[in-house]
Short mmCIF file of C-alpha atoms in Angstrom, two decimals:
data_model
loop_
_atom_site.label_atom_id
_atom_site.label_comp_id
_atom_site.label_asym_id
_atom_site.label_seq_id
_atom_site.Cartn_x
_atom_site.Cartn_y
_atom_site.Cartn_z
CA MET V 1 -8.08 18.71 7.06
CA SER V 2 -8.10 22.41 7.92
CA GLU V 3 -10.81 24.77 6.74
CA GLU V 4 -8.30 27.16 5.15
CA ALA V 5 -9.11 28.02 1.53
CA GLY V 6 -6.98 26.48 -1.16
CA PHE V 7 -6.93 23.81 -3.81
CA VAL V 8 -8.46 20.59 -2.51
CA VAL V 9 -7.95 17.13 -3.97
CA GLY V 10 -10.66 14.77 -2.79
CA VAL V 11 -10.84 10.99 -2.70
CA ASP V 12 -13.06 8.96 -5.01
CA ARG V 13 -14.50 6.65 -2.38
CA GLN V 14 -15.96 4.18 -4.88
CA ALA V 15 -12.61 3.81 -6.68
CA VAL V 16 -10.83 3.13 -3.39
CA MET V 17 -13.41 0.59 -2.25
CA ARG V 18 -13.25 -1.20 -5.60
CA ARG V 19 -9.46 -1.33 -5.41
CA ARG V 20 -9.52 -2.67 -1.87
CA GLU V 21 -12.01 -5.37 -2.86
CA ILE V 22 -9.91 -6.40 -5.86
CA VAL V 23 -6.74 -6.63 -3.75
CA SER V 24 -8.52 -8.64 -1.08
CA THR V 25 -10.09 -11.00 -3.61
CA VAL V 26 -6.80 -11.62 -5.40
CA LEU V 27 -5.04 -12.25 -2.08
CA ARG V 28 -7.67 -14.72 -0.89
CA ARG V 29 -7.82 -16.58 -4.20
CA GLY V 30 -4.04 -16.81 -4.34
CA ALA V 31 -3.98 -18.12 -0.77
CA TRP V 32 -6.55 -20.83 -1.47
CA ALA V 33 -4.82 -21.82 -4.73
CA THR V 34 -1.52 -22.12 -2.86
CA LEU V 35 -3.21 -24.25 -0.20
CA ALA V 36 -4.68 -26.53 -2.87
CA ILE V 37 -1.30 -27.05 -4.53
CA GLY V 38 0.34 -27.77 -1.19
CA ALA V 39 -2.42 -30.15 -0.13
CA ILE V 40 -2.29 -32.07 -3.41
CA GLY V 41 1.48 -32.42 -3.10
CA ILE V 42 1.29 -33.63 0.51
CA ILE V 43 -1.55 -36.08 -0.19
CA GLY V 44 0.34 -37.46 -3.18
CA ALA V 45 3.50 -37.88 -1.12
CA VAL V 46 1.63 -39.59 1.70
CA TYR V 47 0.01 -41.94 -0.83
CA VAL V 48 3.46 -42.88 -2.15
CA LEU V 49 4.74 -43.46 1.39
CA ILE V 50 1.84 -45.79 2.18
CA THR V 51 1.51 -47.73 -1.07
CA MET V 52 5.14 -47.82 -2.20
CA ARG V 53 7.04 -47.88 1.07
CA TYR V 54 9.34 -50.64 -0.17
CA SER V 55 10.06 -49.10 -3.56
CA GLY V 56 12.82 -46.80 -2.41
CA LEU V 57 10.80 -43.69 -3.25
CA TRP V 58 10.16 -42.68 0.35
CA PRO V 59 13.04 -40.12 0.49
CA PHE V 60 11.51 -38.26 -2.46
CA ALA V 61 8.08 -38.39 -0.86
CA VAL V 62 9.44 -36.93 2.37
CA LEU V 63 11.22 -34.18 0.46
CA LEU V 64 7.97 -33.38 -1.38
CA ILE V 65 6.10 -33.08 1.89
CA LEU V 66 8.77 -30.76 3.28
CA ALA V 67 8.62 -28.68 0.09
CA MET V 68 4.82 -28.36 0.26
CA LEU V 69 4.60 -27.39 3.94
CA PRO V 70 5.74 -23.76 3.37
CA LEU V 71 2.94 -23.36 0.80
CA VAL V 72 0.36 -24.51 3.33
CA VAL V 73 1.79 -22.25 6.04
CA SER V 74 1.90 -19.24 3.68
CA THR V 75 -1.83 -19.65 3.06
CA PHE V 76 -2.65 -19.00 6.71
CA PHE V 77 -0.30 -16.01 6.83
CA ALA V 78 -1.98 -14.52 3.73
CA LEU V 79 -5.48 -15.02 5.13
CA ARG V 80 -4.44 -13.51 8.46
CA LEU V 81 -2.95 -10.53 6.65
CA ASP V 82 -6.20 -9.98 4.78
CA ALA V 83 -8.22 -10.22 8.00
CA GLU V 84 -5.92 -7.71 9.74
CA ARG V 85 -6.22 -5.35 6.77
CA GLN V 86 -10.02 -5.53 6.90
CA ARG V 87 -9.97 -4.73 10.62
CA TRP V 88 -7.66 -1.79 9.91
CA TYR V 89 -10.05 -0.47 7.25
CA ALA V 90 -12.93 -0.74 9.73
CA ALA V 91 -10.97 1.07 12.45
CA PHE V 92 -9.85 3.95 10.23
CA PRO V 93 -12.57 5.33 7.93
CA LEU V 94 -11.50 6.55 4.51
CA GLN V 95 -10.45 10.20 4.43
CA PRO V 96 -12.70 12.32 2.15
CA VAL V 97 -9.82 14.69 1.28
CA ALA V 98 -6.40 13.55 0.11
CA MET V 99 -4.56 16.86 0.11
CA ARG V 100 -4.94 20.61 0.30
CA MET V 101 -2.59 23.21 -1.18
CA THR V 102 -2.43 26.72 0.21
CA GLU V 103 0.07 29.55 0.26
CA ARG V 104 1.37 28.13 3.56
CA GLY V 105 2.21 24.72 2.20
CA LEU V 106 0.97 21.23 1.39
CA GLU V 107 -1.43 19.50 3.76
CA LEU V 108 -1.83 15.73 3.38
CA ALA V 109 -4.28 13.23 4.81
CA CYS V 110 -3.05 9.70 5.50
CA ASP V 111 -5.34 6.83 6.43
CA GLY V 112 -4.70 5.81 10.01
CA ALA V 113 -3.03 9.10 11.00
CA GLY V 114 -4.52 11.07 13.86
CA TYR V 115 -4.10 14.43 12.13
CA PRO V 116 -2.97 15.75 8.72
CA VAL V 117 0.64 16.17 7.69
CA MET V 118 1.66 19.79 7.17
CA LEU V 119 4.65 20.57 4.94
CA PRO V 120 5.87 24.10 4.16
CA TRP V 121 6.70 24.54 0.47
CA ALA V 122 10.41 24.83 1.24
CA THR V 123 10.36 21.18 2.39
CA VAL V 124 8.48 19.73 -0.60
CA HIS V 125 9.68 18.79 -4.07
CA GLY V 126 6.20 17.59 -4.98
CA PHE V 127 5.25 14.10 -6.11
CA ARG V 128 6.66 11.43 -8.37
CA GLN V 129 4.23 9.41 -10.43
CA LYS V 130 5.24 5.76 -10.17
CA LYS V 131 3.69 2.48 -11.24
CA LEU V 132 3.26 0.07 -8.36
CA PHE V 133 1.66 -3.35 -8.83
CA GLY V 134 0.10 -2.20 -12.09
CA GLN V 135 -1.38 1.00 -10.63
CA TYR V 136 -0.08 4.55 -10.80
CA MET V 137 0.71 6.15 -7.46
CA LEU V 138 1.71 9.64 -6.41
CA GLU V 139 4.77 9.30 -4.21
CA LEU V 140 5.66 12.17 -1.90
CA SER V 141 9.04 13.74 -2.64
CA LEU V 142 10.62 15.74 0.17
CA ALA V 143 13.66 17.98 0.12
CA PRO V 144 16.88 16.30 1.37
CA GLY V 145 17.17 16.22 5.14
CA VAL V 146 13.52 16.98 5.84
CA GLY V 147 12.12 15.08 8.81
CA ALA V 148 9.57 15.23 11.60
CA THR V 149 11.62 17.82 13.53
CA THR V 150 12.13 20.20 10.58
CA ALA V 151 10.75 23.67 11.29
CA GLY V 152 7.15 24.04 10.16
CA VAL V 153 6.69 20.31 9.51
CA ARG V 154 3.91 18.55 11.39
CA GLY V 155 2.78 14.94 11.44
CA LEU V 156 5.64 13.07 9.73
CA ASP V 157 6.39 11.16 12.92
CA GLN V 158 3.02 9.39 12.97
CA PRO V 159 3.37 5.60 12.43
CA ALA V 160 0.75 5.52 9.66
CA VAL V 161 2.61 8.27 7.80
CA ARG V 162 6.05 6.69 8.22
CA ALA V 163 4.68 3.45 6.76
CA VAL V 164 3.97 5.10 3.40
CA VAL V 165 6.46 7.96 3.24
CA LYS V 166 9.64 6.13 4.25
CA PRO V 167 9.08 2.56 5.47
CA SER V 168 12.82 1.86 5.81
CA PRO V 169 16.12 3.57 4.92
CA LEU V 170 16.81 0.54 2.71
CA LEU V 171 13.47 0.62 0.90
CA HIS V 172 12.01 3.00 -1.63
CA PRO V 173 8.86 4.85 -0.47
CA ILE V 174 5.77 2.90 -1.52
CA GLY V 175 3.56 5.81 -2.54
CA MET V 176 0.79 7.73 -0.84
CA PHE V 177 -2.07 8.20 -3.25
CA LEU V 178 -3.55 5.92 -5.88
CA VAL V 179 -4.06 8.15 -8.94
CA LYS V 180 -7.39 6.50 -9.81
CA ALA V 181 -8.69 7.29 -6.33
CA LEU V 182 -8.20 11.06 -6.66
CA ASP V 183 -10.96 13.31 -7.95
CA GLN V 184 -8.51 15.57 -9.80
CA PRO V 185 -6.34 14.52 -12.77
CA VAL V 186 -2.58 14.49 -12.36
CA HIS V 187 -1.95 17.43 -14.70
CA VAL V 188 -4.34 19.63 -12.67
CA ILE V 189 -2.63 18.61 -9.43
CA ASP V 190 0.70 19.48 -11.05
CA GLN V 191 -0.54 22.94 -12.07
CA ALA V 192 -1.85 23.61 -8.56
CA LEU V 193 1.44 22.50 -6.99
CA GLN V 194 3.44 24.83 -9.20
CA HIS V 195 1.03 27.70 -8.60
CA TYR V 196 0.93 27.52 -4.79
CA SER V 197 4.62 26.67 -4.37
CA GLY V 198 5.81 29.39 -6.71
CA GLY V 199 7.28 26.80 -9.08
CA LYS V 200 9.20 24.93 -6.36
CA ALA V 201 7.04 21.78 -6.40
CA ALA V 202 5.61 19.69 -9.22
CA VAL V 203 4.54 16.20 -10.25
CA ARG V 204 7.48 14.43 -11.86
CA GLN V 205 7.58 11.20 -13.78
#
């Protein structure tokens, strides 16, 4: 982030690390539970095929095996996703500052981005507070038509930024900042937004 004076919202590193650990633990446990269910189903079906091959139940056993295979495969995808996420965390250290507000505009840090996003106040509506997977997030709200080539805007074209600001024209933005991970309460961030933007930007529900 720049050294220009303004209102700074930092990141609670411990809160972020706890959240990451919880997400990783839940993902791994879910993956292993899914594998166990799939394995039990396949073993049971194989047992039926071997011991009751003349009972006429073999079509059902085959169908059960086919139904359980996606569960087993999904386990490996989930574990690979977790491993890739851990490598990403290691490659991109956590930013100490989430955002800075000045008279010039709103400056945002995004994990994985090479440099901060700079948004003049005319391009920003503020943030929306949304609940995502049981956690409140601050989702960036831009003025209609604002993009990476808008005058005064810098950094929106970075892949790490696009992934959280607008992942797809068909999908809703997934949020930028976990509220619990910020060292300033939402109402204080809202007051600062309104102050520096001259009332143009705010935190909306």
